[in-house]
Amino acid sequence: SSGAITVTDNSGIDYETTTSYTYTVTVSDGTNTSAAETITINITDVNDVAPIVTASQTFTIDEDASNATSVGTVLVTDGDATATTFSSWTITAGNTNSVFAMNSSTGEITVNDANELDYESITSYSLSITVSDGVNTSAAETVTVDVNAINDNTPVVTASQSFDIAENIANSGAVGTVLATDGDAGTSFSSWTETGGTGASIFEINASSGAITVTDNSGIDYETTTSYTYTVTVSDGINTSASETITINITDVNDVAPIVTASQTFTIDEDASNTTSVGTVLATDGDATATVFSSWTITAGNTDGIFAVNSTSGEITVTDNTNLDYETTTSYSLAVTVSDGTNTSSAEIVIININDSNENAPTAIQLSNTTIAENSAIGTEVGILTASDADVNETFTFNLAENGYFELDGDRIVSKEIFNYEDYISYSLKVTVTDQGGLSYNDRFTIHIENQNETPEFLSEPVVQATVGDMYVYNMKYEDVDEDGCIISVIEKPNWLSVEDHGNGSCTLSGIPTETGNFNVILEASDDEFSVKQEFEITVETVTGIDDVSGKLSVRVYPNPVIHELHIDLSDFRNDETTISLFSMTGSLIFKEEHKNIGGEVRIIKSVQQLRSGAYFLVIESEGYRKSYKIVKQ
């Protein structure tokens, strides 16, 4: 009724198939129908087809390509008839380590990170690529990028290679083939070249194979040089390696004949029994490797078959002593050879001298001196030993029984300690003498110690501190071990000091200093021959720390003179600890008492009834306080 045309079946409408349709229609006005007229219906294009990345695209790139190098441009198609503008080119997978980048507008693939582009690591990449036509995005398609191998790595001669060859190797003899590596795959090595080393003139290397051979074996000798260095390089056709040192070790070969040591001489007694060892013959071998000698043989000189040699050890022994007689033959010259298992030595003469037998034992021992002075140093000679023996040309060995005091130095008796006549005046020694035949004799000797005058000695340390008004006492001790009359002399002293020698090794120095200062004292102890001095300085000081201003400290001592009891009143004494001491006028301590926690009224009563009549010193001490009182006992 309206004449409007609508689509009833759109399944066939496709611009890419048919761009227009005709549609014939008529119309009626209720009575009359018009003639048929053709209507044209044009189909407009719509972007309704997704682009397709062309399949099986492959590109190649050299492994040494730099960043931004073009790999190639990816192709794509689109089913829409209207020309398509492609965009949003994207690598969606396979771009390991982001080696490649893709231009989103053009689809061109370029190198993004040349550091990761390495044929030896990855030879081919499979990149998944998508693209958009502005509306639709293609399915991912794999684009292959193959990496071309480039000779971009320098070959490396394998380090620390070594070969072993025998010292008797012939010229052209094979040493070994040098190995090398190259980071490039499938490398062929060439131009192997010697560049130096101690073996440069002895060996050569094959330029193609790297095989080392001997060119001059004249100097190859293990006993001279045990190894050589040989420095080589190699090429991969483009790059040449750094020099690397090859070690060629020389192995020892038993190529030197042994030599029996010349001028060897042995001796044997004429009365030696069969199987007695004469000695072992020595030999040397120029080969450095330890040689095992064998096949020792006496080839001449063994008259009457007296001797035999052990074929393994080279030891010569007596095998038939019937004709071993000094009076018949005094010496034998044996020709001896030996083998090292391969080579046999030349014969060498070994001399065996026959000893005349010893038949007599020593009969006496003489000592040249039997005295030693006391205080002699350790090692002082006492005397020289000699012996008597009926056999002529004897050699004697002396032995001294262990005694702790003397020892032997060859044929000399020497001291092992410093002797003191005052301890022991003599020692008994047992001496044994043995001749070269093993026969012995022993005897006893008495060694006398000679007395020597010795220096007197001070035994005590001096008292070097004193106080003005207080008794000073130094009980000096001295000694003279000789007991031959030691005298004490005063060389220097202060006037207030008196000296009394008691004559029994003791002496008393005492007195009351009247002034401060330093006073020199020099004492001398002497006998008829020696003397020794004791020098010291007495420092005299005043008492410090006494509170004589405040009057808080008060000590009363009474009665004085005293007969029975001495009263010491500390009523006003405020210190915590107090020491009370009583001395004789010579400085001898009679009593000493310590009193703690003094407080209040304190009176100490001491009985002095047992003391002899005379003067004494009473000393009261506390922290910061010291006072002396002269007490008279009636």
XYZ file of C-alpha atoms in Angstrom:
634
model
C 0.000 0.000 0.000
C 3.025 2.279 0.586
C 5.486 1.086 -2.046
C 8.316 0.765 0.569
C 10.917 -1.895 -0.308
C 12.436 -3.951 2.522
C 14.980 -6.760 2.714
C 13.451 -10.133 3.177
C 16.612 -12.339 2.766
C 19.994 -10.755 3.428
C 21.976 -13.968 3.160
C 23.087 -13.223 -0.359
C 23.794 -9.536 0.014
C 27.575 -9.166 -0.373
C 29.282 -6.226 -1.999
C 32.278 -8.352 -2.846
C 29.901 -10.698 -4.855
C 27.215 -8.362 -6.332
C 27.401 -4.590 -6.171
C 23.736 -3.921 -7.286
C 20.384 -5.519 -7.897
C 17.376 -4.668 -10.212
C 13.892 -4.779 -8.855
C 10.854 -4.454 -11.278
C 7.581 -3.183 -9.876
C 4.064 -2.106 -10.942
C 1.497 -0.053 -9.113
C -2.340 0.162 -9.327
C -4.642 3.104 -8.703
C -7.448 0.777 -7.885
C -8.578 0.482 -11.443
C -5.551 0.579 -13.622
C -2.180 -1.072 -13.218
C 0.967 0.614 -14.393
C 3.474 -0.822 -16.734
C 6.417 -2.606 -14.992
C 9.362 -0.374 -14.097
C 12.870 -1.460 -13.048
C 14.270 -0.173 -9.781
C 18.111 -0.361 -9.209
C 19.239 -1.238 -5.683
C 23.018 -0.557 -5.202
C 24.993 -2.430 -2.511
C 27.534 -0.281 -0.629
C 30.744 -1.772 0.661
C 31.151 -2.385 4.434
C 34.471 -3.308 6.222
C 33.249 -6.675 7.345
C 36.178 -8.957 6.416
C 39.182 -9.440 8.802
C 42.646 -9.095 7.230
C 44.799 -12.237 6.765
C 48.580 -12.211 7.313
C 50.068 -14.048 4.372
C 51.081 -17.542 5.447
C 54.586 -19.125 5.318
C 56.531 -15.876 5.113
C 60.242 -16.326 5.828
C 63.029 -13.753 6.265
C 66.770 -14.065 6.997
C 69.103 -11.843 9.010
C 72.863 -12.057 9.738
C 73.766 -12.698 13.383
C 76.021 -9.643 13.396
C 73.325 -7.263 12.117
C 73.167 -3.971 14.002
C 70.150 -2.464 15.702
C 67.492 -0.990 13.322
C 68.589 -3.293 10.473
C 65.518 -4.214 8.356
C 64.587 -7.872 8.417
C 61.626 -7.574 5.974
C 58.030 -6.329 5.610
C 55.216 -8.735 6.386
C 52.488 -9.149 3.737
C 48.734 -9.216 4.398
C 45.433 -9.463 2.413
C 41.861 -8.303 3.139
C 38.623 -9.655 1.537
C 36.963 -6.218 1.481
C 36.831 -4.755 -2.031
C 37.509 -1.260 -0.842
C 41.223 -0.633 -0.479
C 42.250 -1.447 3.093
C 44.698 0.565 5.213
C 46.468 -1.806 7.600
C 47.588 -0.756 11.073
C 48.500 -2.024 14.526
C 51.053 -4.543 13.273
C 52.017 -6.531 16.381
C 54.409 -9.365 17.334
C 52.341 -11.362 19.802
C 54.716 -14.263 20.520
C 58.090 -15.823 19.700
C 60.179 -12.659 20.090
C 62.653 -14.177 22.576
C 64.669 -11.536 24.462
C 62.893 -8.836 22.335
C 65.434 -9.298 19.555
C 63.032 -7.802 16.959
C 60.686 -4.833 16.706
C 57.816 -4.247 14.267
C 56.626 -1.013 12.734
C 52.970 -0.861 13.699
C 52.052 1.082 10.556
C 54.140 -0.596 7.854
C 54.620 -4.151 9.128
C 58.399 -3.874 8.709
C 60.418 -6.068 11.099
C 63.756 -4.612 12.299
C 66.521 -5.664 14.717
C 65.753 -4.293 18.191
C 68.578 -5.808 20.373
C 71.603 -6.986 18.394
C 73.324 -8.195 21.590
C 70.845 -11.083 21.768
C 71.107 -11.949 18.066
C 73.460 -14.943 18.042
C 73.322 -17.886 15.681
C 75.126 -20.061 18.207
C 72.292 -19.449 20.692
C 69.160 -19.380 18.473
C 69.227 -20.170 14.745
C 65.602 -19.281 13.939
C 62.707 -17.321 15.404
C 58.968 -18.040 14.808
C 57.170 -14.741 15.310
C 53.394 -14.669 15.746
C 52.089 -11.583 13.849
C 48.679 -9.867 13.865
C 47.418 -6.797 11.958
C 44.267 -4.654 11.956
C 42.305 -3.086 9.055
C 40.989 -0.446 11.367
C 38.005 -2.514 12.440
C 38.997 -6.136 12.396
C 42.179 -7.772 13.680
C 43.663 -10.722 11.875
C 44.348 -14.098 13.366
C 47.991 -14.586 14.430
C 50.215 -15.940 11.672
C 53.741 -17.322 12.089
C 56.501 -15.478 10.302
C 59.900 -17.211 10.345
C 63.144 -15.236 10.773
C 66.193 -17.397 10.116
C 69.534 -16.222 11.568
C 72.555 -16.501 9.307
C 75.780 -17.742 10.916
C 78.602 -15.231 10.612
C 82.229 -15.967 11.478
C 82.301 -13.460 14.312
C 84.095 -15.461 17.043
C 87.846 -15.813 17.468
C 89.052 -19.391 17.904
C 90.598 -20.377 21.252
C 93.403 -22.911 21.608
C 92.380 -25.138 24.523
C 94.337 -24.132 27.637
C 96.700 -26.312 29.682
C 97.227 -28.974 27.016
C 100.189 -31.244 27.580
C 101.718 -34.231 25.835
C 104.242 -36.840 26.963
C 107.020 -38.197 24.770
C 109.913 -40.549 25.523
C 113.384 -39.018 25.606
C 114.549 -41.399 22.830
C 111.815 -40.406 20.345
C 112.884 -40.324 16.701
C 112.671 -37.330 14.390
C 109.186 -37.010 12.829
C 107.827 -38.830 15.870
C 104.274 -37.788 16.777
C 103.869 -35.644 19.888
C 100.115 -35.001 19.794
C 97.400 -32.940 18.123
C 96.498 -29.576 19.612
C 92.818 -28.888 20.287
C 90.923 -25.628 19.767
C 87.365 -24.352 20.100
C 85.381 -21.630 18.302
C 82.127 -20.005 19.315
C 80.963 -20.189 15.681
C 79.274 -23.403 14.658
C 80.930 -25.642 12.107
C 84.309 -23.914 12.210
C 87.178 -25.397 10.226
C 90.566 -24.579 11.713
C 93.590 -23.717 9.629
C 96.932 -21.950 9.729
C 98.186 -23.628 12.900
C 101.368 -21.663 13.680
C 104.208 -21.951 16.213
C 104.846 -18.606 17.950
C 107.570 -19.444 20.471
C 108.473 -21.510 23.532
C 111.539 -23.412 24.682
C 110.715 -26.202 22.230
C 110.359 -23.966 19.156
C 113.500 -25.363 17.516
C 112.720 -28.969 18.450
C 109.096 -29.382 17.321
C 106.865 -28.300 14.440
C 103.102 -28.121 14.013
C 101.086 -29.116 10.929
C 99.352 -25.970 9.682
C 96.204 -27.846 8.678
C 95.781 -30.467 11.396
C 97.509 -28.992 14.480
C 99.579 -32.179 14.873
C 102.955 -31.607 16.579
C 105.953 -33.714 15.543
C 109.671 -33.835 16.435
C 112.033 -32.083 14.005
C 115.302 -32.204 15.998
C 115.645 -34.893 18.685
C 119.334 -34.240 19.375
C 118.619 -32.147 22.438
C 115.807 -34.231 23.915
C 117.215 -35.727 27.124
C 115.178 -36.252 30.306
C 118.294 -35.912 32.440
C 118.852 -32.405 31.020
C 115.340 -31.037 30.499
C 112.156 -32.723 31.693
C 109.686 -30.541 29.762
C 109.390 -27.943 27.001
C 106.905 -25.206 26.207
C 105.518 -24.746 22.702
C 103.358 -21.718 21.909
C 100.850 -21.869 19.032
C 97.997 -19.965 17.357
C 95.216 -21.109 15.003
C 92.881 -19.414 12.495
C 89.243 -20.072 11.564
C 89.818 -18.537 8.139
C 89.115 -15.005 9.284
C 90.096 -14.643 12.925
C 93.366 -15.758 14.571
C 93.477 -16.982 18.168
C 95.665 -15.669 20.950
C 98.864 -17.616 21.593
C 98.492 -20.568 23.947
C 101.324 -22.529 25.567
C 101.445 -26.293 25.136
C 103.559 -28.303 27.604
C 105.523 -31.223 26.196
C 106.774 -33.500 28.982
C 109.775 -35.746 28.440
C 109.535 -39.201 30.015
C 112.612 -41.010 31.242
C 113.996 -43.988 29.346
C 116.599 -46.393 30.712
C 119.221 -45.380 28.166
C 122.263 -44.834 30.391
C 124.504 -47.675 31.578
C 125.184 -47.814 35.337
C 128.647 -46.956 36.695
C 130.236 -48.732 39.638
C 131.588 -45.956 41.869
C 135.339 -45.668 41.472
C 137.985 -46.026 44.203
C 135.827 -47.936 46.674
C 137.820 -49.547 49.461
C 136.765 -51.931 52.238
C 138.641 -53.634 55.068
C 138.182 -57.010 56.709
C 139.986 -58.700 59.594
C 142.068 -61.693 58.703
C 140.196 -63.799 61.267
C 136.718 -62.885 59.937
C 134.317 -65.813 59.776
C 132.426 -66.942 56.687
C 129.355 -64.777 55.782
C 131.007 -61.748 57.460
C 130.001 -58.600 55.578
C 132.874 -56.777 53.911
C 130.784 -53.891 52.582
C 128.221 -52.956 49.951
C 129.476 -51.737 46.589
C 127.971 -48.463 45.357
C 126.860 -47.605 41.833
C 125.261 -44.666 40.048
C 123.072 -44.376 36.974
C 122.641 -41.288 34.802
C 118.935 -41.984 34.364
C 116.863 -39.654 36.509
C 114.314 -42.300 37.385
C 115.439 -44.340 40.385
C 117.379 -47.346 39.168
C 117.062 -50.845 40.621
C 120.461 -52.461 40.289
C 120.830 -56.209 39.721
C 123.249 -58.883 38.522
C 126.167 -57.723 40.677
C 129.157 -59.850 39.598
C 132.848 -60.265 40.554
C 134.531 -60.759 37.185
C 138.208 -60.913 38.286
C 140.630 -60.651 41.220
C 138.853 -63.064 43.580
C 141.884 -65.261 44.227
C 141.032 -68.521 46.015
C 137.315 -67.614 45.841
C 137.473 -65.892 49.253
C 134.696 -63.373 48.528
C 131.168 -63.422 47.114
C 128.909 -60.560 46.020
C 125.127 -60.597 46.467
C 123.707 -60.264 42.948
C 120.777 -58.163 44.171
C 122.266 -55.904 46.853
C 125.932 -55.641 45.864
C 127.049 -56.674 49.355
C 130.430 -58.415 49.448
C 130.820 -61.133 52.097
C 133.463 -63.682 53.089
C 132.527 -66.976 51.484
C 135.714 -69.047 52.115
C 138.044 -67.749 54.859
C 140.486 -70.650 54.560
C 143.042 -68.545 52.705
C 142.131 -65.194 54.293
C 145.527 -64.413 55.832
C 147.138 -60.986 56.280
C 150.591 -62.559 56.255
C 149.896 -64.045 52.782
C 147.871 -61.353 51.014
C 147.253 -57.893 52.482
C 144.898 -56.631 49.778
C 142.552 -57.850 46.993
C 141.511 -55.964 43.833
C 138.094 -57.215 42.727
C 136.689 -56.317 39.286
C 132.928 -55.754 39.753
C 130.076 -55.117 37.259
C 126.356 -54.377 37.735
C 123.228 -54.136 35.559
C 120.270 -51.718 35.658
C 118.033 -54.317 34.055
C 118.857 -53.184 30.537
C 122.463 -52.021 30.463
C 125.556 -53.529 32.137
C 128.329 -51.377 33.542
C 131.998 -51.558 32.749
C 134.101 -53.435 35.318
C 135.403 -51.278 38.180
C 138.114 -52.216 40.696
C 137.040 -52.488 44.349
C 139.877 -52.747 46.899
C 139.588 -54.998 49.980
C 142.365 -54.464 52.538
C 143.051 -57.191 55.110
C 143.543 -56.119 58.737
C 146.073 -57.813 60.964
C 144.116 -59.171 63.965
C 144.252 -57.552 67.384
C 145.471 -60.055 70.009
C 146.122 -58.073 73.188
C 143.848 -56.062 75.453
C 144.945 -52.678 76.873
C 146.886 -53.045 80.138
C 146.804 -49.580 81.728
C 145.143 -46.161 81.657
C 146.965 -42.920 82.465
C 145.383 -39.555 83.364
C 147.647 -36.515 82.956
C 146.083 -34.527 85.841
C 143.673 -35.319 88.702
C 142.846 -31.893 90.188
C 140.462 -29.058 89.277
C 139.955 -25.720 91.046
C 136.552 -25.032 92.564
C 134.356 -22.544 90.643
C 135.995 -23.533 87.332
C 133.675 -23.080 84.339
C 131.714 -26.010 82.923
C 133.813 -27.684 80.223
C 137.131 -27.077 82.000
C 139.689 -29.752 81.160
C 140.813 -31.939 84.082
C 143.317 -34.126 82.255
C 144.072 -36.183 79.127
C 143.652 -39.974 79.016
C 146.196 -42.315 77.444
C 146.429 -46.116 77.455
C 149.000 -48.883 77.098
C 148.613 -51.934 74.825
C 151.114 -54.533 73.661
C 149.711 -54.254 70.103
C 151.328 -51.483 68.084
C 149.463 -48.714 66.253
C 146.368 -49.203 68.383
C 143.513 -46.706 68.362
C 141.802 -46.356 71.743
C 138.279 -45.363 72.645
C 137.580 -44.179 76.178
C 134.300 -44.434 78.040
C 133.411 -42.693 81.295
C 130.804 -44.260 83.586
C 127.847 -41.898 83.995
C 128.458 -39.741 87.068
C 126.782 -36.384 86.489
C 129.963 -34.420 87.254
C 132.437 -35.159 84.444
C 132.249 -36.192 80.784
C 134.559 -37.103 77.929
C 135.516 -34.846 75.049
C 137.472 -37.309 72.936
C 140.312 -38.384 75.239
C 139.867 -35.327 77.534
C 137.995 -35.446 80.848
C 136.082 -32.155 81.276
C 133.752 -30.834 83.981
C 129.942 -30.926 83.672
C 129.233 -28.590 86.590
C 130.802 -25.855 88.682
C 132.354 -27.448 91.795
C 132.320 -26.079 95.333
C 135.090 -27.221 97.640
C 132.827 -26.549 100.606
C 130.388 -29.207 99.270
C 132.730 -32.012 98.075
C 136.524 -32.211 98.011
C 136.891 -35.176 95.619
C 135.081 -37.456 93.143
C 135.762 -41.030 92.004
C 135.578 -41.884 88.288
C 135.541 -45.219 86.473
C 137.218 -45.109 83.050
C 137.099 -47.892 80.447
C 139.416 -48.048 77.434
C 138.671 -50.189 74.353
C 141.163 -50.893 71.585
C 140.279 -51.192 67.913
C 139.848 -54.918 68.334
C 137.133 -54.482 70.940
C 139.288 -55.562 73.874
C 138.953 -53.379 76.968
C 140.399 -52.478 80.363
C 139.054 -50.249 83.160
C 140.514 -48.334 86.100
C 139.416 -45.805 88.742
C 140.703 -42.273 89.308
C 140.064 -39.767 92.092
C 139.558 -36.155 90.993
C 140.430 -33.668 93.755
C 138.747 -30.254 94.092
C 141.169 -27.433 94.931
C 139.888 -24.892 97.433
C 139.772 -21.267 96.212
C 139.148 -18.094 98.193
C 135.657 -16.702 97.353
C 134.274 -13.189 97.510
C 132.003 -12.324 100.493
C 128.327 -11.690 99.658
C 125.597 -9.383 101.033
C 122.378 -11.372 101.553
C 119.858 -8.682 102.583
C 118.121 -5.764 100.863
C 118.695 -2.391 102.607
C 115.949 -0.316 104.245
C 115.854 2.948 102.281
C 112.997 4.892 103.973
C 113.080 6.684 107.357
C 111.140 9.354 109.235
C 112.480 12.273 111.237
C 112.304 11.443 114.944
C 111.576 7.737 114.388
C 113.954 4.854 114.931
C 115.571 3.553 111.694
C 116.724 -0.095 111.761
C 118.393 -2.199 109.015
C 119.344 -5.754 110.039
C 121.941 -6.531 107.413
C 122.996 -10.128 106.560
C 126.247 -11.168 104.861
C 128.171 -14.381 104.129
C 131.716 -15.588 103.424
C 131.604 -19.299 102.591
C 135.360 -19.654 103.164
C 134.910 -18.672 106.819
C 138.331 -17.035 106.738
C 137.433 -13.864 108.639
C 135.093 -11.441 106.890
C 135.244 -7.813 108.120
C 132.445 -5.225 107.721
C 133.684 -1.668 107.146
C 131.681 1.546 106.937
C 132.912 3.736 104.102
C 130.154 6.342 104.262
C 127.112 6.988 106.493
C 125.160 9.873 108.115
C 126.193 10.936 111.628
C 122.910 9.823 113.176
C 123.405 6.214 111.984
C 125.337 3.691 114.084
C 126.676 0.311 112.872
C 127.162 -2.792 115.002
C 128.778 -5.929 113.513
C 127.687 -8.971 115.498
C 130.429 -11.139 113.934
C 128.012 -13.965 113.044
C 127.019 -12.880 109.544
C 124.724 -10.114 110.752
C 125.108 -6.409 111.344
C 122.623 -3.820 112.667
C 122.365 -0.271 111.341
C 120.145 1.936 113.550
C 119.545 5.509 114.603
C 117.024 8.342 114.805
C 117.152 10.836 111.897
C 117.002 14.463 113.013
C 116.452 16.063 109.622
C 115.016 15.299 106.210
C 117.145 14.543 103.171
C 118.881 11.780 101.224
C 121.795 10.085 103.000
C 124.347 7.835 101.292
C 125.463 4.619 102.970
C 128.399 2.526 101.689
C 129.288 -0.751 103.444
C 132.157 -3.056 102.529
C 132.569 -6.767 103.342
C 136.146 -8.033 102.844
C 138.416 -10.982 103.544
C 142.165 -11.276 103.011
C 141.791 -11.248 99.211
C 138.374 -10.079 98.005
C 135.853 -7.412 98.953
C 132.315 -6.401 97.951
C 130.327 -3.204 98.566
C 126.671 -2.492 99.288
C 125.712 1.073 98.428
C 122.274 2.594 99.032
C 120.534 5.875 99.869
C 118.235 6.478 102.863
C 115.460 8.972 102.200
C 114.336 10.704 105.410
C 110.954 12.473 105.408
C 108.720 14.143 107.986
C 105.404 12.605 109.096
C 102.525 14.014 107.024
C 98.780 14.013 107.572
C 98.737 14.773 111.351
C 95.853 17.048 112.292
C 97.654 19.284 114.778
C 95.456 22.312 114.109
C 91.946 21.225 115.003
C 92.967 19.467 118.198
C 90.522 16.651 117.471
C 93.236 14.003 117.846
C 94.585 13.328 121.309
C 96.801 10.461 122.545
C 98.104 10.185 126.128
C 100.793 7.685 127.147
C 101.518 7.316 130.868
C 103.208 6.765 133.224
C 106.592 7.463 131.653
C 108.957 6.199 133.065
C 106.932 3.037 133.638
C 107.446 0.045 135.939
C 104.474 -2.348 135.526
C 101.710 -1.130 133.187
C 101.703 1.339 130.327
C 98.445 3.229 129.725
C 97.571 4.416 126.224
C 94.560 6.759 126.194
C 92.792 7.114 122.819
C 89.661 8.792 124.192
C 89.603 11.564 121.597
C 90.947 9.456 118.732
C 88.353 9.461 115.901
C 89.890 7.193 113.251
C 88.495 3.716 112.552
C 91.727 1.679 112.590
C 94.807 2.160 114.754
C 98.069 0.171 115.035
C 100.173 0.223 118.222
C 103.782 -1.120 118.026
C 106.624 -1.291 120.567
C 110.280 -1.471 119.401
C 113.617 -1.858 121.149
C 116.218 0.845 120.579
C 117.891 -1.484 118.053
C 114.668 -1.679 116.055
C 113.469 -5.128 117.147
C 109.664 -5.433 117.260
C 108.417 -6.391 120.737
C 104.684 -6.335 120.064
C 102.234 -5.035 117.485
C 98.443 -4.685 117.898
C 95.718 -3.525 115.546
C 92.544 -1.922 116.931
C 89.488 -1.408 114.742
C 86.410 0.819 115.087
C 87.910 3.123 117.736
C 85.178 5.299 119.226
C 84.249 6.897 122.487
C 86.576 6.523 125.446
C 89.240 3.889 124.838
C 92.140 3.123 127.135
C 94.605 0.358 126.309
C 96.712 -1.065 129.149
C 99.842 -3.051 128.284
C 101.937 -4.928 130.835
C 105.659 -4.142 130.435
C 106.808 -5.822 133.611
C 108.671 -8.521 131.664
C 110.742 -5.984 129.713
C 114.294 -5.220 130.691
C 115.054 -1.788 132.024
C 115.956 0.672 129.331
C 114.549 2.845 126.543
C 111.930 1.732 123.974
C 109.969 3.304 121.134
C 106.148 3.234 121.123
C 104.665 3.951 117.659
C 100.962 4.767 117.137
C 99.764 4.752 113.511
C 96.482 5.452 111.772
C 95.422 6.837 108.426
C 96.951 10.305 108.262
C 98.561 9.961 111.720
C 101.868 8.558 113.002
C 103.507 9.368 116.312
C 106.551 7.945 118.136
C 107.050 8.057 121.907
C 110.252 7.247 123.739
C 109.337 5.069 126.738
C 111.672 4.425 129.664
C 111.226 1.107 131.506
C 112.526 1.169 135.103
